């Protein structure tokens, strides 16, 4: 297990350069002022309604995602390298998606086992041969990064997973920044912090750029499964910020392979749908027949090239954890380059040798379902009881190919306000990468923090919180 890299302090206890201005301010600010600011943040978040519903809890129960007022601060040179690595990775993922639904060159070359792709439940046969604008499938990607130390006190970033279906959390990135600027304007006056508030404009421009060919001033809408979805706040927030309509399946209909929105002035053509609904529920005529969330005939309109879906149908194959292992090879194959950002070393439990090793070392490893998300369906060996480990062992033995395993990296820590005061807590980072005619992103992303002492699980659904992420301008 790697040692934890401290984002704020070097091994000798000295404050790192990127945190120096903040540390001086923190030392000069009383605990009473901090407590009042934290209370003010909670009140505002309650008033605005920044909530997150967790499936499985009592119906109607929502809670605030805990917000921490100590920012995560990234120096400019560090962010430049991360941004280069993210662009390279997302470019390769989009090339992979186009390839497997068309010529399948990477499979023919034997660079990725064909069975892992074609036999995967996330591979959509319906998408074979379907052309999409600009050959872009993952218009919005949330790439999860973690940082671990290897004794050199530099802290290397690793890609933990790629989120290409309906990546969430960007509203918390924007609201966290707004809150920090409201609470602590003096901190932003002390140093140059790269802005993030233009993300909705970037996203809208990105979506417009991939409208079906020949459409001037395309009509973009955000399709939500409805108010009972855990991320509904974000759907409403982003639609409002972009100035577009928030719609559900009942608001849309298909006529002559074109999509229309019902309005009080009559039907209005829809050109781009930013959908926050999973593939299975998009169209009951093409996928799940019992879906009440989608739009009958939507997929036929999509295949005809009359509407753009962001993200594209079938992107799930590229963020499946069994495919994640092969992203470095995708970068070499499609970009002709070595990966800038490394994957976390990963064991494939479908391989007998890997399975044997993992079963012998379950107490040391993190094991994940290949289709899982949100921190569900996983085992964190070092923090699990013997009974939990043995129970998980039986799940693995029943379906080894459904799991991967990784070493238990000690995610980097950042000082965090908790009940006992300021203490280190483990964090990760999710930057949001937008692909259209070009690849763009705002500096930083969403920093998630595991609020439980010693916990490595940062997911909001598992009790994690969020921090503002500052990228210092050069």
PDB file of N, CA, C and O in Angstrom, residues 23 39 71 107 118 161 167 229 333 374 376 379 384 390 394 410:
ATOM      1  N   UNK A  23      -2.311  29.078   3.633  1.00  0.00           N
ATOM      2  CA  UNK A  23      -1.898  28.712   4.993  1.00  0.00           C
ATOM      3  C   UNK A  23      -1.696  29.954   5.853  1.00  0.00           C
ATOM      4  O   UNK A  23      -2.053  29.965   7.045  1.00  0.00           O
ATOM      5  N   UNK A  39     -21.298  27.503   8.893  1.00  0.00           N
ATOM      6  CA  UNK A  39     -22.736  27.527   9.159  1.00  0.00           C
ATOM      7  C   UNK A  39     -23.468  28.283   8.044  1.00  0.00           C
ATOM      8  O   UNK A  39     -24.534  27.856   7.579  1.00  0.00           O
ATOM      9  N   UNK A  71      -9.903  24.517   0.417  1.00  0.00           N
ATOM     10  CA  UNK A  71      -9.831  24.151  -0.998  1.00  0.00           C
ATOM     11  C   UNK A  71      -8.701  23.176  -1.287  1.00  0.00           C
ATOM     12  O   UNK A  71      -7.744  23.060  -0.520  1.00  0.00           O
ATOM     13  N   UNK A 107      -9.570  -4.459 -32.821  1.00  0.00           N
ATOM     14  CA  UNK A 107      -9.869  -5.859 -32.520  1.00  0.00           C
ATOM     15  C   UNK A 107      -9.199  -6.766 -33.553  1.00  0.00           C
ATOM     16  O   UNK A 107      -8.625  -7.809 -33.202  1.00  0.00           O
ATOM     17  N   UNK A 118     -17.000  -7.372 -27.769  1.00  0.00           N
ATOM     18  CA  UNK A 118     -18.223  -7.810 -28.448  1.00  0.00           C
ATOM     19  C   UNK A 118     -19.140  -8.599 -27.530  1.00  0.00           C
ATOM     20  O   UNK A 118     -20.359  -8.629 -27.742  1.00  0.00           O
ATOM     21  N   UNK A 161     -10.787   5.744 -13.054  1.00  0.00           N
ATOM     22  CA  UNK A 161     -11.819   5.251 -13.961  1.00  0.00           C
ATOM     23  C   UNK A 161     -12.295   6.376 -14.873  1.00  0.00           C
ATOM     24  O   UNK A 161     -12.068   7.563 -14.603  1.00  0.00           O
ATOM     25  N   UNK A 167     -21.896  11.292 -16.858  1.00  0.00           N
ATOM     26  CA  UNK A 167     -21.081  11.742 -15.717  1.00  0.00           C
ATOM     27  C   UNK A 167     -21.750  12.892 -14.964  1.00  0.00           C
ATOM     28  O   UNK A 167     -22.269  13.829 -15.579  1.00  0.00           O
ATOM     29  N   UNK A 229     -34.906  11.289  -9.684  1.00  0.00           N
ATOM     30  CA  UNK A 229     -33.537  10.868  -9.950  1.00  0.00           C
ATOM     31  C   UNK A 229     -32.587  11.522  -8.951  1.00  0.00           C
ATOM     32  O   UNK A 229     -32.795  12.671  -8.540  1.00  0.00           O
ATOM     33  N   UNK A 333      -2.457   2.883 -29.960  1.00  0.00           N
ATOM     34  CA  UNK A 333      -2.999   2.452 -31.254  1.00  0.00           C
ATOM     35  C   UNK A 333      -3.546   3.623 -32.061  1.00  0.00           C
ATOM     36  O   UNK A 333      -3.268   3.751 -33.260  1.00  0.00           O
ATOM     37  N   UNK A 374     -20.608   4.546  -8.403  1.00  0.00           N
ATOM     38  CA  UNK A 374     -21.118   5.184  -7.187  1.00  0.00           C
ATOM     39  C   UNK A 374     -20.611   4.565  -5.899  1.00  0.00           C
ATOM     40  O   UNK A 374     -21.160   4.813  -4.835  1.00  0.00           O
ATOM     41  N   UNK A 376     -20.747   1.478  -5.147  1.00  0.00           N
ATOM     42  CA  UNK A 376     -21.489   0.258  -4.835  1.00  0.00           C
ATOM     43  C   UNK A 376     -20.762  -0.947  -5.440  1.00  0.00           C
ATOM     44  O   UNK A 376     -19.997  -0.835  -6.392  1.00  0.00           O
ATOM     45  N   UNK A 379     -15.317  -3.987  -2.791  1.00  0.00           N
ATOM     46  CA  UNK A 379     -14.719  -4.404  -1.523  1.00  0.00           C
ATOM     47  C   UNK A 379     -13.422  -3.633  -1.335  1.00  0.00           C
ATOM     48  O   UNK A 379     -12.559  -3.635  -2.218  1.00  0.00           O
ATOM     49  N   UNK A 384     -12.223  -3.905   5.525  1.00  0.00           N
ATOM     50  CA  UNK A 384     -13.355  -4.836   5.607  1.00  0.00           C
ATOM     51  C   UNK A 384     -13.114  -5.907   6.669  1.00  0.00           C
ATOM     52  O   UNK A 384     -11.965  -6.280   6.938  1.00  0.00           O
ATOM     53  N   UNK A 390     -15.036 -12.740   3.184  1.00  0.00           N
ATOM     54  CA  UNK A 390     -15.449 -14.090   2.790  1.00  0.00           C
ATOM     55  C   UNK A 390     -16.740 -14.059   1.973  1.00  0.00           C
ATOM     56  O   UNK A 390     -16.904 -14.815   1.018  1.00  0.00           O
ATOM     57  N   UNK A 394     -17.173 -15.260  -2.220  1.00  0.00           N
ATOM     58  CA  UNK A 394     -18.172 -16.122  -2.851  1.00  0.00           C
ATOM     59  C   UNK A 394     -18.780 -15.460  -4.087  1.00  0.00           C
ATOM     60  O   UNK A 394     -19.050 -16.121  -5.096  1.00  0.00           O
ATOM     61  N   UNK A 410      -3.176   4.653  -1.344  1.00  0.00           N
ATOM     62  CA  UNK A 410      -3.548   5.632  -0.326  1.00  0.00           C
ATOM     63  C   UNK A 410      -3.773   6.955  -1.035  1.00  0.00           C
ATOM     64  O   UNK A 410      -2.827   7.654  -1.393  1.00  0.00           O
TER      65      UNK A 410
END
